[in-house]
Amino acid sequence: CVSYFAPQESLSLSCVSGTFTAWCNSHLRKAGTQIENIEEDFRNGLKLMLLLEVISGERLPKPDKGKMRFHKIANVNKALDYISSKGVKLVSIGAEEIVDGNLKMTLGMIWTIILRFAIQDISVEETSAKEGLLLWCQRKTAPYRNVNVQNFHISWKDGLALCALIHRHRPDLIDYSKLRKDDPIGNLNTAFEVAEKYLDIPKMLDAEDIVNTPKPDEKAIMTYVSCFYHAFAGAEQAETAANRICKVLAVNQENERLMEEYEKLASELLEWIRRTIPWLENRVAEQTMRAMQQKLEDFRDYRRVHKPPRVQEKCQLEINFNTLQTKLRLSNRPAFMPSEGKMVSDIANAWKGLEQVEKGYEEWLLTEIRRLERLDHLAEKFKQKCSLHESWTAGKEQLLSQKDYETASLMEIRALMRKHEAFESDLAAHQDRVEQIAAIAQELNELDYHDAASVNTRCQGICDQWDNLGTLTQKRRDALERVEKLWETIDQLYLEFAKRAAPFNNWMDGAMEDLQDMFIVHSIEEIQSLITAHDQYKATLPEADKERIAIMGIQNEITKIAQTYGIKLVGVNPYTVLSPQDITNKWEAVKQLVPLRDQMLQEEVARQQANERLRRSFAAQANIIGPWIQTKMEEIGHVSVDITGSLEEQMNNLKQYEQNIINYKSNIDKQEGDHQLIQEALIFDNKHTNYTMEHVRVGWEQLLTTIARTINEVENQILTRDAKGISQEQLNEFRASFNHFDRVSETGLTIVFNLQKRNGMMDPDDFRACLISMGYDLGEVEFARIMTLVDPNNTGVVTFQAFIDFMTRETAETDTAEQVMASFKILASDKPYITVEELRRELPPEQAEYCISRMTKYIGPEVALGALDYISFSSALYGESDL
């Protein structure tokens, strides 16, 4: 305290005295008193003890009432003892100096009280006292322009920081946009007046003293600013309490609304059930089908239109009841008990009774409708069957009485016989319909149908007609059988012709199809097979001609019999559509097709011989190109693993190989031309070579890729060597180690070209063995870390370039994810997450938005809204997790 008020600091004791006096009075007025002169009014210790009681809320020992010096010293000592009991160490402050009116000691004591009771309890994000108050000011004023609080002296000279604090909590008191940085006195006085008028914070500072002092008094500013902290902290607590009350009241109001809604829905649904049940219990049957159908339609309207909304109401009622009970249970309220008779179980029982009555009503309606429907159905069925039967019998008696068979041929007679047999079958089939008509008529009589007389008359007429049809049918059969025998001899000859003509005709059809059949062959052997088959066919032609002559002899015999006995041959052979002329014409066509087939086969022989020449030409060139590609691949492989020369020498050798390969391109192009000719000739196989054009193309492309990749690998090795300062010997050592563990791979290309080459990659097991051989002591965790460096895309292989990069950066010094996590933890005040507001307040806008867009949502108990996970974000920056 002595050092604080030392003369060399050139401080204004009057300014500090005024500030402390105002601060003391802001508390003493709560006890109905105040001080005028801080140097004099605390000398007897009475108001000092009263001040401590007001700000602490505790009772101090009873003061001495005397006015002697030792009474005053005793009272001051009681106050100082109380201050010491609160953990405050008083240095160079004694009761005698306070009683003697020592201004510096008095001010030092008041500052000690301010620190302990107004500032020490301030805690913001793990910081307290002065640092906590400063951090609170920085947080609250961060969004405001022209405000940068770094201390408790010059940062407050322009008054904008005080105005920003007020505007942050009470924007209705100050229009911050109208403040100017070049008007510090106006800004300060505005803040002092608003704080005194609306925030109950007395004016403790003088605007002109602050502006005109190069470095305003720090403790005076801290004293005044601490009043704002305590004023706004209380307001925030009150707002939180109000919000809690509103939340509780909102829950209670919602519960009451749900209760009222349940009671209303339950009453309406029960009333509807009460009105509906008597209607469903009415079982008075109607006399007509239409009336009963109208009753059924009314019931269906009830099921489709009236009941579904009530079903939804019942379901919604149960949902509302369960929701209400859940909300009451979650908000610690007693369970809801509906009015008597309106429980969910009461509604369920009433609904069950409704459905039972409804089911019985529907069954009764359907039974009555079926009874009336049966009578209508039988009458309609009788009429329908009678109409069908009468329609079928119309004209049948006249048909059976005609004598068309007297002038018919044998085939016509047999056709008439078959037709008559079919009619007899049809007649037998209709026997069931006649019996059904009689049965329906009997049932209608038994059910006392109102028009039974007309039914009986119609039924009797049908039965009489049926008996007459049976008699006529038998008479016609007898007549047809007598005439049929007259034509049997000629018919046998017709049948013999048909039996032999049909297979001979089929043979000629097959022969014509074979002679005109298109064929596709791919070799000389296949065409020779077709020629052999054709020769075998030609050898069967003489025997076929004999069968043709025999068939034509049968037709001549029929003609001879008809002429001898004077029989008129009507129409054609009834057993076949083939005529003798058809046989003759088709035989001539077969004989003409034979030489044409001979010509086609000879032309195909010539084409297959030309294709064979193309195959041999392609195979000769392919058998040269394939081994050449194989040789070049092996030579390039040897150059890529050779460590005897420098990288520049390897590069020169590879460039020469590349030029030789490019010069060989003309041979590939020629082979492509031969392949095009083969494709145009539709040649699909070549037994003279194992190489296809696809093999040649893939081998050529692989050769070009291999030489380009190998050149690129050597170039990268040169760049790595020069950039990382690796000697040629080190690079050779790395290459030797890599080559030792580089496994031989086999692909479809190596099978065709018989290649065995190193693939320029190591799998994780080979890579681990390589590192161990080079002296690395690897655990599982360490090896996993190294794999994330050499194989970041998790391909399962390690390339030589990745191997070189790893070996060269092992000694490089870099930042770590742990360091970045620690930095974020500071910004987040030791929380495991950070908020959007904290990022925007602590980081430049561009970096803050970058973090916000990439950080994932933090998942954990009791986190703030919008909490972000900076730990996974820091790991992702270094490839230790997915961003």
Short mmCIF file of C-alpha atoms in Angstrom, two decimals, residues 307-762:
data_model
loop_
_atom_site.label_atom_id
_atom_site.label_comp_id
_atom_site.label_asym_id
_atom_site.label_seq_id
_atom_site.Cartn_x
_atom_site.Cartn_y
_atom_site.Cartn_z
CA LYS A 307 -67.09 -44.48 -38.72
CA PRO A 308 -63.50 -43.82 -40.06
CA PRO A 309 -63.29 -40.30 -38.55
CA ARG A 310 -64.46 -41.78 -35.22
CA VAL A 311 -61.77 -44.47 -35.48
CA GLN A 312 -59.20 -41.74 -35.94
CA GLU A 313 -60.67 -39.82 -33.02
CA LYS A 314 -60.44 -42.92 -30.82
CA CYS A 315 -56.81 -43.52 -31.87
CA GLN A 316 -55.95 -39.84 -31.38
CA LEU A 317 -57.63 -39.93 -27.98
CA GLU A 318 -55.43 -42.83 -26.86
CA ILE A 319 -52.34 -41.12 -28.30
CA ASN A 320 -53.18 -37.85 -26.51
CA PHE A 321 -53.77 -39.72 -23.24
CA ASN A 322 -50.45 -41.56 -23.45
CA THR A 323 -48.61 -38.38 -24.51
CA LEU A 324 -50.16 -36.43 -21.65
CA GLN A 325 -49.25 -39.09 -19.09
CA THR A 326 -45.67 -39.18 -20.42
CA LYS A 327 -45.33 -35.38 -20.25
CA LEU A 328 -46.76 -35.34 -16.72
CA ARG A 329 -44.36 -38.08 -15.62
CA LEU A 330 -41.35 -36.33 -17.20
CA SER A 331 -42.26 -33.00 -15.58
CA ASN A 332 -42.81 -34.63 -12.16
CA ARG A 333 -46.58 -33.90 -12.21
CA PRO A 334 -49.26 -36.27 -10.88
CA ALA A 335 -50.91 -38.59 -13.42
CA PHE A 336 -54.04 -37.37 -15.23
CA MET A 337 -57.32 -38.94 -14.07
CA PRO A 338 -60.20 -38.31 -16.55
CA SER A 339 -63.78 -37.72 -15.44
CA GLU A 340 -65.88 -40.70 -14.41
CA GLY A 341 -66.81 -42.86 -17.36
CA LYS A 342 -64.26 -41.24 -19.68
CA MET A 343 -61.25 -43.41 -19.01
CA VAL A 344 -59.50 -44.99 -21.98
CA SER A 345 -60.80 -48.35 -20.77
CA ASP A 346 -64.40 -46.98 -20.64
CA ILE A 347 -64.09 -45.75 -24.22
CA ALA A 348 -62.58 -49.09 -25.28
CA ASN A 349 -65.48 -51.01 -23.71
CA ALA A 350 -68.06 -48.78 -25.38
CA TRP A 351 -66.28 -49.19 -28.72
CA LYS A 352 -66.19 -52.96 -28.26
CA GLY A 353 -69.94 -53.00 -27.69
CA LEU A 354 -70.45 -50.90 -30.83
CA GLU A 355 -68.41 -53.31 -32.94
CA GLN A 356 -70.29 -56.35 -31.59
CA VAL A 357 -73.65 -54.80 -32.51
CA GLU A 358 -72.20 -53.67 -35.83
CA LYS A 359 -71.00 -57.18 -36.66
CA GLY A 360 -74.39 -58.73 -35.86
CA TYR A 361 -76.19 -56.07 -37.93
CA GLU A 362 -74.03 -56.71 -40.96
CA GLU A 363 -74.55 -60.49 -40.70
CA TRP A 364 -78.34 -60.00 -40.48
CA LEU A 365 -78.37 -57.69 -43.53
CA LEU A 366 -76.36 -60.15 -45.61
CA THR A 367 -78.56 -63.09 -44.57
CA GLU A 368 -81.76 -61.30 -45.60
CA ILE A 369 -80.24 -60.11 -48.88
CA ARG A 370 -79.01 -63.61 -49.67
CA ARG A 371 -82.50 -65.02 -49.03
CA LEU A 372 -84.15 -62.56 -51.46
CA GLU A 373 -81.25 -62.83 -53.85
CA ARG A 374 -81.65 -66.63 -53.98
CA LEU A 375 -85.24 -66.39 -55.25
CA ASP A 376 -84.38 -63.73 -57.85
CA HIS A 377 -81.29 -65.68 -58.88
CA LEU A 378 -83.21 -68.98 -59.39
CA ALA A 379 -85.87 -67.31 -61.50
CA GLU A 380 -83.31 -65.50 -63.64
CA LYS A 381 -81.21 -68.67 -63.93
CA PHE A 382 -84.23 -70.66 -65.09
CA LYS A 383 -85.01 -68.09 -67.79
CA GLN A 384 -81.40 -67.95 -68.91
CA LYS A 385 -80.98 -71.74 -69.19
CA CYS A 386 -84.29 -72.11 -70.99
CA SER A 387 -83.28 -69.41 -73.48
CA LEU A 388 -79.92 -71.07 -74.10
CA HIS A 389 -81.50 -74.49 -74.58
CA GLU A 390 -84.19 -73.17 -76.94
CA SER A 391 -81.58 -71.29 -78.91
CA TRP A 392 -79.50 -74.48 -79.25
CA THR A 393 -82.43 -76.70 -80.34
CA ALA A 394 -83.70 -74.20 -82.91
CA GLY A 395 -83.52 -75.87 -86.37
CA LYS A 396 -82.15 -79.15 -85.03
CA GLU A 397 -85.30 -81.16 -85.93
CA GLN A 398 -85.20 -79.92 -89.55
CA LEU A 399 -81.49 -80.70 -89.81
CA LEU A 400 -81.95 -84.29 -88.63
CA SER A 401 -84.81 -84.88 -91.14
CA GLN A 402 -82.90 -83.93 -94.37
CA LYS A 403 -81.41 -86.59 -96.80
CA ASP A 404 -78.22 -84.85 -98.05
CA TYR A 405 -76.25 -88.11 -97.87
CA GLU A 406 -77.99 -89.62 -100.97
CA THR A 407 -75.84 -87.53 -103.44
CA ALA A 408 -72.63 -87.21 -101.36
CA SER A 409 -69.24 -88.79 -101.94
CA LEU A 410 -67.62 -91.21 -99.52
CA MET A 411 -65.57 -88.49 -97.89
CA GLU A 412 -68.64 -86.31 -97.60
CA ILE A 413 -70.55 -89.22 -96.13
CA ARG A 414 -67.79 -89.86 -93.62
CA ALA A 415 -67.71 -86.17 -92.87
CA LEU A 416 -71.48 -86.24 -92.34
CA MET A 417 -71.00 -89.27 -90.10
CA ARG A 418 -68.34 -87.52 -88.03
CA LYS A 419 -70.54 -84.46 -87.88
CA HIS A 420 -73.47 -86.59 -86.76
CA GLU A 421 -71.30 -88.22 -84.08
CA ALA A 422 -70.28 -84.80 -82.89
CA PHE A 423 -73.95 -83.82 -82.72
CA GLU A 424 -74.71 -86.93 -80.69
CA SER A 425 -71.94 -85.98 -78.26
CA ASP A 426 -73.32 -82.46 -78.06
CA LEU A 427 -76.80 -83.84 -77.51
CA ALA A 428 -75.56 -86.01 -74.65
CA ALA A 429 -73.78 -83.02 -73.14
CA HIS A 430 -77.00 -80.99 -73.16
CA GLN A 431 -78.75 -83.68 -71.15
CA ASP A 432 -77.33 -82.04 -67.98
CA ARG A 433 -78.83 -78.68 -68.92
CA VAL A 434 -82.30 -80.20 -69.37
CA GLU A 435 -82.00 -81.88 -65.97
CA GLN A 436 -80.86 -78.57 -64.41
CA ILE A 437 -83.87 -76.78 -65.87
CA ALA A 438 -86.18 -79.36 -64.36
CA ALA A 439 -84.39 -79.16 -60.98
CA ILE A 440 -84.63 -75.33 -60.88
CA ALA A 441 -88.32 -75.48 -61.74
CA GLN A 442 -88.89 -77.94 -58.91
CA GLU A 443 -86.96 -75.71 -56.39
CA LEU A 444 -88.98 -72.65 -57.44
CA ASN A 445 -92.16 -74.62 -56.84
CA GLU A 446 -90.91 -75.73 -53.41
CA LEU A 447 -90.04 -72.09 -52.49
CA ASP A 448 -93.58 -71.11 -53.61
CA TYR A 449 -92.37 -68.76 -56.37
CA HIS A 450 -95.14 -66.35 -57.39
CA ASP A 451 -94.90 -67.19 -61.14
CA ALA A 452 -94.55 -70.99 -60.81
CA ALA A 453 -97.29 -71.70 -63.44
CA SER A 454 -95.37 -70.14 -66.35
CA VAL A 455 -92.20 -71.91 -65.17
CA ASN A 456 -93.96 -75.32 -65.28
CA THR A 457 -95.41 -74.74 -68.77
CA ARG A 458 -92.06 -73.78 -70.26
CA CYS A 459 -90.32 -76.72 -68.58
CA GLN A 460 -92.82 -79.27 -70.00
CA GLY A 461 -92.36 -77.97 -73.56
CA ILE A 462 -88.59 -78.35 -73.31
CA CYS A 463 -88.89 -81.98 -72.11
CA ASP A 464 -91.24 -82.99 -74.97
CA GLN A 465 -88.94 -81.47 -77.60
CA TRP A 466 -85.95 -83.29 -76.07
CA ASP A 467 -87.62 -86.71 -76.53
CA ASN A 468 -88.33 -86.01 -80.22
CA LEU A 469 -84.71 -85.02 -80.90
CA GLY A 470 -83.52 -88.39 -79.57
CA THR A 471 -85.75 -90.33 -82.00
CA LEU A 472 -84.63 -88.31 -85.09
CA THR A 473 -80.97 -88.70 -84.20
CA GLN A 474 -81.10 -92.50 -84.21
CA LYS A 475 -82.86 -92.64 -87.61
CA ARG A 476 -80.21 -90.46 -89.31
CA ARG A 477 -77.35 -92.62 -87.96
CA ASP A 478 -78.83 -95.78 -89.51
CA ALA A 479 -79.09 -94.13 -92.96
CA LEU A 480 -75.51 -92.81 -92.96
CA GLU A 481 -74.06 -96.23 -92.06
CA ARG A 482 -75.77 -97.92 -95.06
CA VAL A 483 -74.41 -95.44 -97.65
CA GLU A 484 -70.90 -95.38 -96.22
CA LYS A 485 -70.05 -98.96 -97.28
CA LEU A 486 -70.51 -98.14 -101.00
CA TRP A 487 -67.36 -95.96 -101.06
CA GLU A 488 -65.00 -98.04 -98.92
CA THR A 489 -62.98 -99.56 -101.79
CA ILE A 490 -62.08 -96.20 -103.37
CA ASP A 491 -61.44 -94.75 -99.96
CA GLN A 492 -58.81 -97.39 -99.18
CA LEU A 493 -56.87 -96.35 -102.27
CA TYR A 494 -57.13 -92.64 -101.32
CA LEU A 495 -55.81 -93.50 -97.88
CA GLU A 496 -52.86 -95.48 -99.26
CA PHE A 497 -51.93 -92.52 -101.48
CA ALA A 498 -52.08 -90.13 -98.53
CA LYS A 499 -49.97 -92.37 -96.27
CA ARG A 500 -47.13 -92.66 -98.79
CA ALA A 501 -47.34 -89.15 -100.27
CA ALA A 502 -47.06 -87.33 -96.93
CA PRO A 503 -43.67 -88.72 -95.80
CA PHE A 504 -42.27 -88.43 -99.35
CA ASN A 505 -43.40 -84.82 -99.46
CA ASN A 506 -41.81 -84.20 -96.05
CA TRP A 507 -38.56 -85.72 -97.31
CA MET A 508 -38.59 -83.39 -100.34
CA ASP A 509 -39.32 -80.39 -98.07
CA GLY A 510 -36.36 -81.34 -95.87
CA ALA A 511 -34.15 -81.85 -98.91
CA MET A 512 -35.08 -78.41 -100.30
CA GLU A 513 -34.48 -76.82 -96.88
CA ASP A 514 -31.06 -78.48 -96.57
CA LEU A 515 -30.06 -77.55 -100.13
CA GLN A 516 -30.98 -73.87 -99.47
CA ASP A 517 -29.73 -73.76 -95.86
CA MET A 518 -27.27 -70.96 -95.05
CA PHE A 519 -24.04 -72.03 -93.39
CA ILE A 520 -21.19 -70.36 -91.45
CA VAL A 521 -17.79 -72.05 -91.25
CA HIS A 522 -14.44 -70.85 -89.92
CA SER A 523 -12.03 -73.42 -91.30
CA ILE A 524 -11.31 -75.64 -94.31
CA GLU A 525 -12.10 -78.70 -92.19
CA GLU A 526 -15.63 -77.46 -91.52
CA ILE A 527 -16.39 -76.80 -95.23
CA GLN A 528 -14.99 -80.22 -96.19
CA SER A 529 -17.41 -81.78 -93.68
CA LEU A 530 -20.33 -80.02 -95.41
CA ILE A 531 -19.17 -81.25 -98.86
CA THR A 532 -19.03 -84.84 -97.58
CA ALA A 533 -22.57 -84.59 -96.21
CA HIS A 534 -23.81 -83.21 -99.57
CA ASP A 535 -22.25 -86.11 -101.49
CA GLN A 536 -23.98 -88.56 -99.17
CA TYR A 537 -27.32 -86.84 -99.90
CA LYS A 538 -26.88 -87.09 -103.69
CA ALA A 539 -26.35 -90.85 -103.35
CA THR A 540 -29.95 -91.21 -102.00
CA LEU A 541 -31.67 -89.62 -105.03
CA PRO A 542 -32.19 -92.86 -107.14
CA GLU A 543 -34.04 -94.61 -104.29
CA ALA A 544 -36.24 -91.55 -103.80
CA ASP A 545 -37.20 -91.57 -107.48
CA LYS A 546 -38.47 -95.18 -107.13
CA GLU A 547 -40.79 -94.12 -104.25
CA ARG A 548 -42.15 -91.26 -106.38
CA ILE A 549 -43.07 -93.71 -109.22
CA ALA A 550 -44.89 -96.06 -106.74
CA ILE A 551 -46.99 -93.19 -105.32
CA MET A 552 -48.05 -92.05 -108.78
CA GLY A 553 -49.12 -95.71 -109.57
CA ILE A 554 -51.70 -95.60 -106.69
CA GLN A 555 -53.39 -92.53 -108.23
CA ASN A 556 -53.56 -94.32 -111.63
CA GLU A 557 -55.30 -97.28 -109.95
CA ILE A 558 -58.00 -95.01 -108.46
CA THR A 559 -58.70 -93.49 -111.87
CA LYS A 560 -58.96 -96.93 -113.46
CA ILE A 561 -61.53 -98.18 -110.85
CA ALA A 562 -63.68 -95.08 -111.24
CA GLN A 563 -63.76 -95.50 -115.02
CA THR A 564 -64.53 -99.23 -114.80
CA TYR A 565 -67.51 -98.89 -112.36
CA GLY A 566 -68.79 -95.52 -113.53
CA ILE A 567 -68.13 -93.76 -110.19
CA LYS A 568 -68.05 -89.97 -110.28
CA LEU A 569 -65.01 -88.78 -108.38
CA VAL A 570 -66.10 -85.60 -106.61
CA GLY A 571 -63.41 -83.20 -105.32
CA VAL A 572 -59.87 -84.15 -104.22
CA ASN A 573 -58.35 -86.79 -101.96
CA PRO A 574 -60.03 -86.23 -98.58
CA TYR A 575 -56.99 -87.50 -96.62
CA THR A 576 -54.38 -85.10 -97.94
CA VAL A 577 -53.99 -81.70 -99.57
CA LEU A 578 -51.27 -83.10 -101.80
CA SER A 579 -52.06 -83.77 -105.44
CA PRO A 580 -50.04 -85.85 -107.92
CA GLN A 581 -49.08 -82.61 -109.66
CA ASP A 582 -47.69 -81.23 -106.35
CA ILE A 583 -45.41 -84.26 -106.02
CA THR A 584 -44.16 -83.91 -109.61
CA ASN A 585 -43.45 -80.15 -109.30
CA LYS A 586 -41.57 -80.46 -106.02
CA TRP A 587 -39.41 -83.33 -107.38
CA GLU A 588 -38.30 -81.15 -110.30
CA ALA A 589 -37.39 -78.34 -107.87
CA VAL A 590 -35.21 -80.70 -105.80
CA LYS A 591 -33.27 -81.79 -108.90
CA GLN A 592 -32.56 -78.14 -109.83
CA LEU A 593 -31.24 -77.21 -106.35
CA VAL A 594 -28.53 -79.90 -106.26
CA PRO A 595 -26.06 -78.23 -108.74
CA LEU A 596 -26.63 -74.83 -107.09
CA ARG A 597 -25.56 -76.32 -103.73
CA ASP A 598 -22.43 -77.75 -105.36
CA GLN A 599 -21.45 -74.27 -106.58
CA MET A 600 -21.97 -72.58 -103.13
CA LEU A 601 -19.78 -75.16 -101.38
CA GLN A 602 -16.92 -74.69 -103.83
CA GLU A 603 -17.05 -70.89 -103.41
CA GLU A 604 -16.82 -71.29 -99.59
CA VAL A 605 -13.75 -73.57 -100.01
CA ALA A 606 -11.98 -70.75 -101.88
CA ARG A 607 -12.89 -68.18 -99.15
CA GLN A 608 -11.60 -70.39 -96.29
CA GLN A 609 -8.28 -70.87 -98.13
CA ALA A 610 -7.89 -67.07 -98.33
CA ASN A 611 -8.66 -66.76 -94.57
CA GLU A 612 -5.99 -69.34 -93.76
CA ARG A 613 -3.42 -67.22 -95.62
CA LEU A 614 -4.43 -64.18 -93.48
CA ARG A 615 -4.05 -66.19 -90.25
CA ARG A 616 -0.55 -67.32 -91.17
CA SER A 617 0.51 -63.76 -92.13
CA PHE A 618 -0.74 -62.30 -88.81
CA ALA A 619 0.81 -65.13 -86.76
CA ALA A 620 4.25 -64.68 -88.36
CA GLN A 621 4.37 -60.97 -87.39
CA ALA A 622 2.83 -61.51 -83.91
CA ASN A 623 5.39 -64.21 -83.06
CA ILE A 624 8.14 -61.62 -83.68
CA ILE A 625 6.56 -58.63 -81.88
CA GLY A 626 5.55 -60.55 -78.73
CA PRO A 627 9.09 -61.77 -77.81
CA TRP A 628 10.50 -58.33 -78.68
CA ILE A 629 8.17 -56.66 -76.16
CA GLN A 630 9.08 -59.33 -73.58
CA THR A 631 12.79 -58.69 -74.08
CA LYS A 632 12.44 -54.91 -73.77
CA MET A 633 10.36 -55.23 -70.57
CA GLU A 634 13.06 -57.40 -69.00
CA GLU A 635 15.84 -55.01 -70.06
CA ILE A 636 14.01 -52.01 -68.60
CA GLY A 637 13.46 -53.96 -65.38
CA HIS A 638 17.20 -54.66 -65.14
CA VAL A 639 18.06 -50.97 -65.70
CA SER A 640 15.54 -49.81 -63.03
CA VAL A 641 17.10 -51.98 -60.30
CA ASP A 642 20.74 -51.47 -61.37
CA ILE A 643 22.60 -49.53 -58.65
CA THR A 644 26.11 -49.74 -60.11
CA GLY A 645 25.97 -46.43 -61.96
CA SER A 646 24.72 -42.93 -61.18
CA LEU A 647 21.11 -41.83 -61.58
CA GLU A 648 22.09 -39.71 -64.58
CA GLU A 649 23.57 -42.78 -66.30
CA GLN A 650 20.39 -44.72 -65.60
CA MET A 651 18.40 -41.80 -67.08
CA ASN A 652 20.50 -41.81 -70.29
CA ASN A 653 20.07 -45.58 -70.71
CA LEU A 654 16.32 -45.31 -70.21
CA LYS A 655 16.04 -42.45 -72.74
CA GLN A 656 17.81 -44.64 -75.32
CA TYR A 657 15.36 -47.48 -74.62
CA GLU A 658 12.48 -45.04 -74.95
CA GLN A 659 13.68 -43.89 -78.39
CA ASN A 660 14.13 -47.48 -79.57
CA ILE A 661 10.60 -48.30 -78.48
CA ILE A 662 9.16 -45.27 -80.28
CA ASN A 663 11.01 -46.26 -83.48
CA TYR A 664 9.44 -49.76 -83.26
CA LYS A 665 5.90 -48.26 -83.48
CA SER A 666 5.71 -48.85 -87.27
CA ASN A 667 5.73 -52.64 -86.69
CA ILE A 668 2.75 -52.30 -84.34
CA ASP A 669 0.89 -50.20 -86.90
CA LYS A 670 1.49 -52.85 -89.61
CA GLN A 671 0.21 -55.52 -87.25
CA GLU A 672 -2.91 -53.39 -86.65
CA GLY A 673 -3.48 -53.34 -90.43
CA ASP A 674 -3.27 -57.12 -90.65
CA HIS A 675 -5.62 -57.39 -87.69
CA GLN A 676 -8.15 -55.15 -89.44
CA LEU A 677 -8.12 -57.43 -92.49
CA ILE A 678 -8.72 -60.43 -90.20
CA GLN A 679 -11.64 -58.68 -88.51
CA GLU A 680 -13.18 -57.71 -91.86
CA ALA A 681 -12.93 -61.38 -92.91
CA LEU A 682 -14.71 -62.35 -89.64
CA ILE A 683 -11.82 -64.57 -88.49
CA PHE A 684 -12.11 -65.19 -84.76
CA ASP A 685 -9.32 -67.67 -83.94
CA ASN A 686 -5.74 -68.36 -85.01
CA LYS A 687 -4.11 -71.66 -84.11
CA HIS A 688 -0.73 -70.50 -85.49
CA THR A 689 0.05 -68.09 -82.59
CA ASN A 690 -0.73 -67.54 -78.91
CA TYR A 691 -0.65 -63.75 -79.35
CA THR A 692 -3.85 -61.85 -80.08
CA MET A 693 -3.97 -58.23 -81.15
CA GLU A 694 -5.29 -57.37 -77.69
CA HIS A 695 -2.21 -59.03 -76.14
CA VAL A 696 0.05 -57.03 -78.45
CA ARG A 697 -1.80 -53.78 -77.64
CA VAL A 698 -1.71 -54.38 -73.88
CA GLY A 699 1.94 -55.41 -74.04
CA TRP A 700 2.83 -52.34 -76.10
CA GLU A 701 0.88 -50.02 -73.75
CA GLN A 702 2.48 -51.69 -70.71
CA LEU A 703 5.92 -51.23 -72.31
CA LEU A 704 5.26 -47.52 -72.92
CA THR A 705 3.88 -47.11 -69.38
CA THR A 706 6.80 -48.98 -67.82
CA ILE A 707 9.49 -46.93 -69.60
CA ALA A 708 7.65 -43.65 -68.78
CA ARG A 709 7.11 -44.62 -65.13
CA THR A 710 10.71 -45.82 -64.76
CA ILE A 711 12.04 -42.53 -66.23
CA ASN A 712 9.73 -40.62 -63.87
CA GLU A 713 10.94 -42.65 -60.87
CA VAL A 714 14.61 -41.86 -61.72
CA GLU A 715 13.73 -38.18 -62.21
CA ASN A 716 11.98 -38.13 -58.79
CA GLN A 717 14.99 -39.83 -57.23
CA ILE A 718 17.25 -37.13 -58.68
CA LEU A 719 14.90 -34.40 -57.35
CA THR A 720 14.77 -36.09 -53.93
CA ARG A 721 18.53 -36.52 -53.83
CA ASP A 722 19.16 -32.87 -54.72
CA ALA A 723 16.36 -31.46 -52.52
CA LYS A 724 17.10 -33.55 -49.41
CA GLY A 725 20.88 -33.57 -49.74
CA ILE A 726 21.11 -37.35 -50.06
CA SER A 727 24.34 -38.73 -51.41
CA GLN A 728 24.43 -41.19 -54.29
CA GLU A 729 25.68 -43.86 -51.87
CA GLN A 730 22.69 -43.30 -49.54
CA LEU A 731 20.28 -43.47 -52.43
CA ASN A 732 21.91 -46.66 -53.68
CA GLU A 733 21.63 -48.11 -50.18
CA PHE A 734 17.93 -47.25 -50.08
CA ARG A 735 17.43 -48.78 -53.53
CA ALA A 736 19.31 -51.95 -52.56
CA SER A 737 17.20 -52.37 -49.43
CA PHE A 738 13.98 -51.69 -51.35
CA ASN A 739 14.92 -54.08 -54.19
CA HIS A 740 15.72 -56.82 -51.71
CA PHE A 741 12.16 -56.80 -50.35
CA ASP A 742 10.38 -55.88 -53.61
CA ARG A 743 8.43 -59.06 -54.47
CA VAL A 744 7.93 -60.44 -57.96
CA SER A 745 4.30 -59.99 -59.10
CA GLU A 746 2.36 -61.91 -61.73
CA THR A 747 -0.49 -60.54 -63.83
CA GLY A 748 -2.35 -61.64 -66.94
CA LEU A 749 0.28 -59.83 -69.00
CA THR A 750 3.18 -61.73 -67.40
CA ILE A 751 1.47 -65.02 -68.25
CA VAL A 752 1.17 -64.07 -71.95
CA PHE A 753 4.65 -62.56 -72.30
CA ASN A 754 6.32 -64.84 -69.71
CA LEU A 755 7.52 -61.79 -67.71
CA GLN A 756 8.97 -61.92 -64.21
CA LYS A 757 9.64 -58.39 -62.92
CA ARG A 758 9.65 -56.49 -59.68
CA ASN A 759 6.60 -54.36 -59.33
CA GLY A 760 8.25 -51.36 -57.62
CA MET A 761 6.08 -51.75 -54.50
CA MET A 762 6.19 -53.44 -51.12
#
